[in-house]
Coordinates of C-alpha atoms and ligand atoms in Angstrom, one line a residue:
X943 CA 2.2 8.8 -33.2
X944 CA 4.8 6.7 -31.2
X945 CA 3.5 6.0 -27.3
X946 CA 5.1 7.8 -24.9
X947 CA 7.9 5.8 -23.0
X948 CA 8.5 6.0 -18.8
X949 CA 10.6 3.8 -16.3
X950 CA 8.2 3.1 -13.3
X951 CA 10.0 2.2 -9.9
X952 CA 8.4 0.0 -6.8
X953 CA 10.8 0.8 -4.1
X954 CA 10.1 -1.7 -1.1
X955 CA 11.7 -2.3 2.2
X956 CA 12.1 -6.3 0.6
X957 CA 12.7 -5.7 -3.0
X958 CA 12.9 -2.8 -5.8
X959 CA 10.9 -3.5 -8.9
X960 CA 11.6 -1.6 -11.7
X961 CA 9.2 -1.8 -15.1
X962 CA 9.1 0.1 -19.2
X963 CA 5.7 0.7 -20.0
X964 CA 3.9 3.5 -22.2
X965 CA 1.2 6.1 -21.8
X966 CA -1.6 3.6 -22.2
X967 CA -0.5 1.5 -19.9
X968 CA 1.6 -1.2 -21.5
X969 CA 4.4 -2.9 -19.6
X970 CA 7.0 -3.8 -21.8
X971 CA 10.0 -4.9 -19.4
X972 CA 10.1 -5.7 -15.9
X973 CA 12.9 -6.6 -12.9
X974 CA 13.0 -7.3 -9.4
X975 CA 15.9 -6.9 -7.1
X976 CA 16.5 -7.3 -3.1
X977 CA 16.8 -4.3 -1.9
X978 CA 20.2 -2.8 -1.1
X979 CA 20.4 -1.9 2.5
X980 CA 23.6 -1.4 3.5
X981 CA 25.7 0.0 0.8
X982 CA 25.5 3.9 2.4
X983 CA 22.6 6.3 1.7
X984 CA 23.0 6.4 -1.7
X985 CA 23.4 2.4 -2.2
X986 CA 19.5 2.2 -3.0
X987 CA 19.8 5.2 -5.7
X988 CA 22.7 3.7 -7.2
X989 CA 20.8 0.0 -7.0
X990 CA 17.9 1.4 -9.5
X991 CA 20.3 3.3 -11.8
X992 CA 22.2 -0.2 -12.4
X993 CA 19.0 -1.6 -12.7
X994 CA 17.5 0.8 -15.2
X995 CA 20.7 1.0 -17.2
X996 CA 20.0 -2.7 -17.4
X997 CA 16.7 -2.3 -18.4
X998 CA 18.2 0.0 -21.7
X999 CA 20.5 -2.8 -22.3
X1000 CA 17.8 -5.4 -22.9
X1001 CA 15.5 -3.0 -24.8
X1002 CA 17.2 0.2 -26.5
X1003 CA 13.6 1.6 -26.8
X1004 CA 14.0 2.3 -22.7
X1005 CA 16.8 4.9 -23.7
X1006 CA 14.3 7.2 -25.1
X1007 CA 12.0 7.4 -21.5
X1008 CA 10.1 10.8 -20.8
X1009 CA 10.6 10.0 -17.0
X1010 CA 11.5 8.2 -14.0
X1011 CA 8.5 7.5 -11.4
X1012 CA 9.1 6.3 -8.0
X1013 CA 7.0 5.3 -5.4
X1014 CA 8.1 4.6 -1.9
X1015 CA 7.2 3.2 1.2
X1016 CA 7.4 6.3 3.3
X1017 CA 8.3 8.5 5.3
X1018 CA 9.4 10.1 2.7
X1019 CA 10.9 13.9 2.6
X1020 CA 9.5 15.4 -0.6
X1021 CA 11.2 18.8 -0.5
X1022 CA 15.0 16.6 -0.8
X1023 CA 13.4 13.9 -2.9
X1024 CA 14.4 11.0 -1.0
X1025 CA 13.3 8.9 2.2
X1026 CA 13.7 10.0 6.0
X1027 CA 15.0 7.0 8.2
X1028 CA 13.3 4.6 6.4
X1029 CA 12.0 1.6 8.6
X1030 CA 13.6 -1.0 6.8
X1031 CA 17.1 0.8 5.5
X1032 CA 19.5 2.1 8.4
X1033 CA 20.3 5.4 7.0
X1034 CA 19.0 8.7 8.0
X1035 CA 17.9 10.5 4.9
X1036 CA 18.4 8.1 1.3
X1037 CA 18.3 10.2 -1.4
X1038 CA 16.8 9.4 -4.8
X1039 CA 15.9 12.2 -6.5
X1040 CA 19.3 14.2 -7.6
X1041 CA 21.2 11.3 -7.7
X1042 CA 19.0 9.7 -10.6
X1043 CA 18.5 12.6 -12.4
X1044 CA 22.1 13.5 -12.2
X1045 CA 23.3 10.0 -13.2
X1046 CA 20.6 9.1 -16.1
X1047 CA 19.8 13.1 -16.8
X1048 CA 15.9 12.1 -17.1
X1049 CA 13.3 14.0 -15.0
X1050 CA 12.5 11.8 -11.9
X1051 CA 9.7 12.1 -9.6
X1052 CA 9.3 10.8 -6.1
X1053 CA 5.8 10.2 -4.3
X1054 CA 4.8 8.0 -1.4
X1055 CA 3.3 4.3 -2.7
X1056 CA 0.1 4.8 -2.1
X1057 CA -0.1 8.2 -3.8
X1058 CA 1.6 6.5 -6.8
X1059 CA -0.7 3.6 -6.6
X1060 CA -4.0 6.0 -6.4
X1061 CA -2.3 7.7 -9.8
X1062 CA -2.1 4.2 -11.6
X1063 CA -5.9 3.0 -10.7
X1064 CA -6.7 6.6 -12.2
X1065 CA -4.6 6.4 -15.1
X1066 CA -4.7 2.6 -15.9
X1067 CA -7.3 1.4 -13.7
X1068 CA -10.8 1.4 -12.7
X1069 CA -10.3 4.8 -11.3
X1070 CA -10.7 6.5 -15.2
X1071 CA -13.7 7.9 -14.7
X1072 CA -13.7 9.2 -10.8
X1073 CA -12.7 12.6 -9.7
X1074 CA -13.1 11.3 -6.1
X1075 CA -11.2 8.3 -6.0
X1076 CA -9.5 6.7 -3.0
X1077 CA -7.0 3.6 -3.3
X1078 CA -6.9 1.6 -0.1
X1079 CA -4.0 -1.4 1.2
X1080 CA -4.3 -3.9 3.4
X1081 CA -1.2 -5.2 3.6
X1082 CA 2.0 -5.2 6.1
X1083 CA 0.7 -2.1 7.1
X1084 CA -2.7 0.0 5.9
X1085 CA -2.4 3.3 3.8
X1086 CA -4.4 5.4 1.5
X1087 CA -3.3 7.5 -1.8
X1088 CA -6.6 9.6 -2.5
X1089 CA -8.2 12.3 -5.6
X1090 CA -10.8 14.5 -4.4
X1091 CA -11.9 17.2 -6.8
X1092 CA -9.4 15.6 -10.0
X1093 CA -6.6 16.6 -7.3
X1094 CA -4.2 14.2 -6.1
X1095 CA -3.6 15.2 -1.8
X1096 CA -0.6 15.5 -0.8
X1097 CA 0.0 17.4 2.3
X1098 CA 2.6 19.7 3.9
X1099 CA 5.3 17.0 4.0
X1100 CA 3.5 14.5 1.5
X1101 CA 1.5 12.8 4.2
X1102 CA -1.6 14.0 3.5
X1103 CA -3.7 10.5 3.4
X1104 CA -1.7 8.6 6.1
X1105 CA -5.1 6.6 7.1
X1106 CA -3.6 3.8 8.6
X1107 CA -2.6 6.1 11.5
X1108 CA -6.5 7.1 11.8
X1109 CA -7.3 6.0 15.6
X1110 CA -10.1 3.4 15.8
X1111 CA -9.8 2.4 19.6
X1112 CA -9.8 5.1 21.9
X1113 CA -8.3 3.2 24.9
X1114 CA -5.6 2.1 22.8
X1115 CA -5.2 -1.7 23.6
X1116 CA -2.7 -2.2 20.6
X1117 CA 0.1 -0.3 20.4
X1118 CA 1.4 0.8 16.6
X1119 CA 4.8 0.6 14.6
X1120 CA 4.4 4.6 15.0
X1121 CA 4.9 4.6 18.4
X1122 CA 1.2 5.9 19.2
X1123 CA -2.0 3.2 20.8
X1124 CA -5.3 2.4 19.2
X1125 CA -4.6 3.3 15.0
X1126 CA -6.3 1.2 12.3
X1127 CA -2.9 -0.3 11.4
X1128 CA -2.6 -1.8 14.6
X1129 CA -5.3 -3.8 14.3
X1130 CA -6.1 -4.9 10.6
X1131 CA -2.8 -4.9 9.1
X1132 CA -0.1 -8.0 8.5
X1133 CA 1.6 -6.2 11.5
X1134 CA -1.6 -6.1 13.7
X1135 CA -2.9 -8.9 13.1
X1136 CA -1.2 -11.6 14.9
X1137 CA -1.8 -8.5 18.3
X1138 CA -5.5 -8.4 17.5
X1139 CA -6.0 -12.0 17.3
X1140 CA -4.3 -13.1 20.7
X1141 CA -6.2 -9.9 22.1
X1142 CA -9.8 -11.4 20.4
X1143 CA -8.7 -15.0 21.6
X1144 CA -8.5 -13.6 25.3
X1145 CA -12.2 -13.2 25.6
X1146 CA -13.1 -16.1 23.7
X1147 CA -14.7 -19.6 25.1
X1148 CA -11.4 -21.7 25.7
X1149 CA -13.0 -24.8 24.6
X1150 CA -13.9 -23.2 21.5
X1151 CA -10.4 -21.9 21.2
X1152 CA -8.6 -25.4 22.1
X1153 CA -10.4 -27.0 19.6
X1154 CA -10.1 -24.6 16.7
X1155 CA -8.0 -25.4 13.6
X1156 CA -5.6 -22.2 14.0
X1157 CA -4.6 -23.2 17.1
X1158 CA -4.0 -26.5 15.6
X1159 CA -2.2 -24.4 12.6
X1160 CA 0.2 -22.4 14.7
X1161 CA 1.1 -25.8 17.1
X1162 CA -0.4 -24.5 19.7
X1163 CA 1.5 -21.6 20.3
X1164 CA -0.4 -17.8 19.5
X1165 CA 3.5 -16.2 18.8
X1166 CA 2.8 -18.3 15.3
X1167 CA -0.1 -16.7 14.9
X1168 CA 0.3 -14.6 11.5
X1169 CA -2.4 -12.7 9.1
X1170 CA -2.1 -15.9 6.4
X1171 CA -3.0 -18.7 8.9
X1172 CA -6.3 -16.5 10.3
X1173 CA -7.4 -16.3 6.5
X1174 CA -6.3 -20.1 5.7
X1175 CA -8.2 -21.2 8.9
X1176 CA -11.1 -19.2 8.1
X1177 CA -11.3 -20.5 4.5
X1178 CA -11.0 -24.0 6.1
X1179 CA -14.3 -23.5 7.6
X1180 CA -12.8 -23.0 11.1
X1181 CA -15.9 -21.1 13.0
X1182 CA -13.1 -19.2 15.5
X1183 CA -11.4 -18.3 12.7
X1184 CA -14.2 -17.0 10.8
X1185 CA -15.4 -14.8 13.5
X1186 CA -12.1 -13.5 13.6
X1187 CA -11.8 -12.5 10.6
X1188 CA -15.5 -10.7 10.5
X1189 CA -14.2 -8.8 13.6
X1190 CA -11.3 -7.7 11.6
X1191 CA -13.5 -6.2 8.9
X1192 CA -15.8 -4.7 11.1
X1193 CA -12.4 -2.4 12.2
X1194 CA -11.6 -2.0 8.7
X1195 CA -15.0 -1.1 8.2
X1196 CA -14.5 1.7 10.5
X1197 CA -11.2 2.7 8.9
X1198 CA -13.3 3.2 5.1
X1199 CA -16.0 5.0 7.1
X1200 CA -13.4 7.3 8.0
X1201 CA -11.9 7.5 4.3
X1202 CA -15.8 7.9 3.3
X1203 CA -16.7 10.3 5.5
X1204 CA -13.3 12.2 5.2
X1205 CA -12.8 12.4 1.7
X1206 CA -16.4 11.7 0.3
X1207 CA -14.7 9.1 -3.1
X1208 CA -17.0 7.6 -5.6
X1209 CA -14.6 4.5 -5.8
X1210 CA -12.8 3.1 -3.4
X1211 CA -10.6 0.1 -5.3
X1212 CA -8.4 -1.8 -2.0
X1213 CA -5.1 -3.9 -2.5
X1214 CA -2.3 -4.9 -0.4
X1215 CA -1.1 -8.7 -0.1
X1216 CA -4.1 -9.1 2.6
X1217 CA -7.1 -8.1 -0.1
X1218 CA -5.4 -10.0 -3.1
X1219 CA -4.7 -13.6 -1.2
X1220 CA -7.9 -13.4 0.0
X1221 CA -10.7 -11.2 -1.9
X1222 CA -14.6 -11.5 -1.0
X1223 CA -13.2 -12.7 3.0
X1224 CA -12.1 -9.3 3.1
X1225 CA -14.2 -7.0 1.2
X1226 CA -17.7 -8.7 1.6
X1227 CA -17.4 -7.9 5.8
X1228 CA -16.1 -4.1 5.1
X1229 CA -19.0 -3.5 2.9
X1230 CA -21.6 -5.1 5.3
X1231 CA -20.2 -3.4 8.2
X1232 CA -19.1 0.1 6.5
X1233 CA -22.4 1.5 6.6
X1234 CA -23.2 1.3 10.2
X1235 CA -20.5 4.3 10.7
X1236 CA -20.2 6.0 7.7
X1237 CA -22.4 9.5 7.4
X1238 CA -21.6 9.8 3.8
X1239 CA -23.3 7.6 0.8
X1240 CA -21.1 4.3 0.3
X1241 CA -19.6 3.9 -2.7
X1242 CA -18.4 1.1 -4.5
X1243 CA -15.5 -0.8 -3.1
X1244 CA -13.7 -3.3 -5.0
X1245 CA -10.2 -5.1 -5.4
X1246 CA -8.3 -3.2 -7.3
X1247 CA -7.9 -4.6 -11.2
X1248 CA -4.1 -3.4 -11.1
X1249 CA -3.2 -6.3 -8.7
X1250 CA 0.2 -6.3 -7.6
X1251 CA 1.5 -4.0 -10.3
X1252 CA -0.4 -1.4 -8.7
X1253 CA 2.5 0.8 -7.0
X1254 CA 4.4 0.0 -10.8
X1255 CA 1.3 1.4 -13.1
X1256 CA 1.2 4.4 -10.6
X1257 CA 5.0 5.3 -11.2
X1258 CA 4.7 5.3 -14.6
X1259 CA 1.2 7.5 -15.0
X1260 CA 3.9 9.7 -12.0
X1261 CA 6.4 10.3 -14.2
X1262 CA 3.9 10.9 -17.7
X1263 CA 1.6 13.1 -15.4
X1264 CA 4.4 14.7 -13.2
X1265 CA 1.9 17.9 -12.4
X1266 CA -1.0 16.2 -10.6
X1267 CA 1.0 16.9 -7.3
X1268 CA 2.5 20.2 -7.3
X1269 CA 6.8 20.0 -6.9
X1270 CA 7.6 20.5 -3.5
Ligands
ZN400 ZN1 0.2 4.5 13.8

């Protein structure tokens, strides 16, 4: 019997990346576009139906797809199938949903990226054999997708497993892209880190800090400071740096004892741009640290296998596995 076809879609404040691929996993086509901002609410809806008509063009096999999977960077408004003023596109409500399904007549589902991404380690990745599975990134900002039980969470407005919003600093020194002080995101993710680091370097020994290599990186001035340099720096073999860094995952470490202790996985698989650029610097102080706050028995945590495709493998096992979540 002939594999199952999907269109899987990685909507992005920066770009939309659209891939074919069948049931067992198998991406067949792929495109990236910038992302259409300012073309009215319904610019980035009709961005991706150009883009998947496109996709038919090159391969007539995409003409015969069982579904259309999208996941999003949120906050996304499940019950309308679209995205509620979106960070990063200046429209109040950006519907997907109807105006796919209208336009292409193909049953198209909508969950938030990390939800999607937790559904493509499960399907396609290293999550096949977990019931209690959690997918973490560590990237611009921090968020979870998570199975417990074989069920996907999704919450009253599909925010079920927003963990990056956990609070890991009750006085709230850093304030968050939310609006609210002291969350994990804050502090640990390519947002937070440039805060945390100027707030670490405050109590540091200023010798220590004149002489390091990222201050040598960002000229002397901590406004360069950015999540890449404190990881380069580190690799280096700069000691400030490196301290830095172990500081960082001793936060994250508190953030997975919260998942752990929450949500009780058996794998935990982490990705984001922060994880993959720089591996074992970030997982090997989370694991040594994790166990100091978490009540629950650690499990393993790795990099996820999916890479950056993960979002992309999740929208396609979304739209062949469309009732994990139930239809809001
Ligand atoms: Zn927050």
């Amino acid at each position: 019997m002939a594999n199952r076809l999907a269109v899987g879609v990685d909507l992005g404040g920066t770009n939309i990346r659209i891939a074919l691929g069948n049931d067992e996993g198998q991406i067949l086509e792929k495109l990236m576009e910038r992302t259409e901002k300012t073309k009215g609410p319904e610019g980035v809806a009709n961005q991706i139906i150009k883009m998947i008509r496109l996709l038919q063009a090159k391969d007539p096999q995409a003409k015969n797809i069982v579904g259309i999977g999208i996941g999003s960077a949120g906050p996304l408004d499940l019950k309308r199938g679209g995205l509620m003023k979106p960070t990063n596109i200046p429209y109040d409500f950006v519907p997907l949903v109807e105006p796919l399904q209208d336009a292409l007549g193909i049953p198209t589902y909508l969950l938030n990226d990390c939800s999607t991404a937790v559904m493509g380690e499960k399907h396609f990745g290293a999550g096949k054999e977990h019931e209690n599975l959690a997918y973490i990134t560590l990237s611009t900002g921090i968020g979870g997708g998570i199975y417990v039980d074989g069920h996907l969470l999704i919450g009253k407005d599909g925010n079920a497993t927003e963990i990056g919003h956990f609070t890991i600093d009750y006085d709230g020194l850093l304030l968050c892209g939310c609006g609210k002080r002291g969350h994990w995101e804050a502090y640990c993710s390519g947002n937070g880190i440039p805060n945390f680091v100027r707030l670490l370097i405050e109590d540091k020994n200023p010798e220590e800090v004149e002489t390091s290599l990222l201050l040598k990186m960002v000229e002397r001035d901590l406004s360069k400071v950015t999540a890449k340099k404190v990881y380069e720096a580190a690799k280096a073999g700069d000691p400030l740096s490196t301290r830095i860094i172990e500081e960082i995952g001793v936060l994250n470490a508190v953030g997975f004892a919260c998942v752990i202790d929450a949500y009780d996985p058996s794998l935990i698989t982490v990705g984001g741009a922060i994880t993959l650029n720089n591996g074992d610097l970030v997982i090997d102080p989370i694991k040594r640290h994790v166990k100091e706050h978490a009540r629950n028995r650690v499990p393993e945590i790795i990099v996820t296998p999916l890479g950056g495709d993960v979002v992309i493998y999740g929208a396609l096992a979304l739209a062949f596995h469309p009732n994990e979540w139930k239809q809001m």
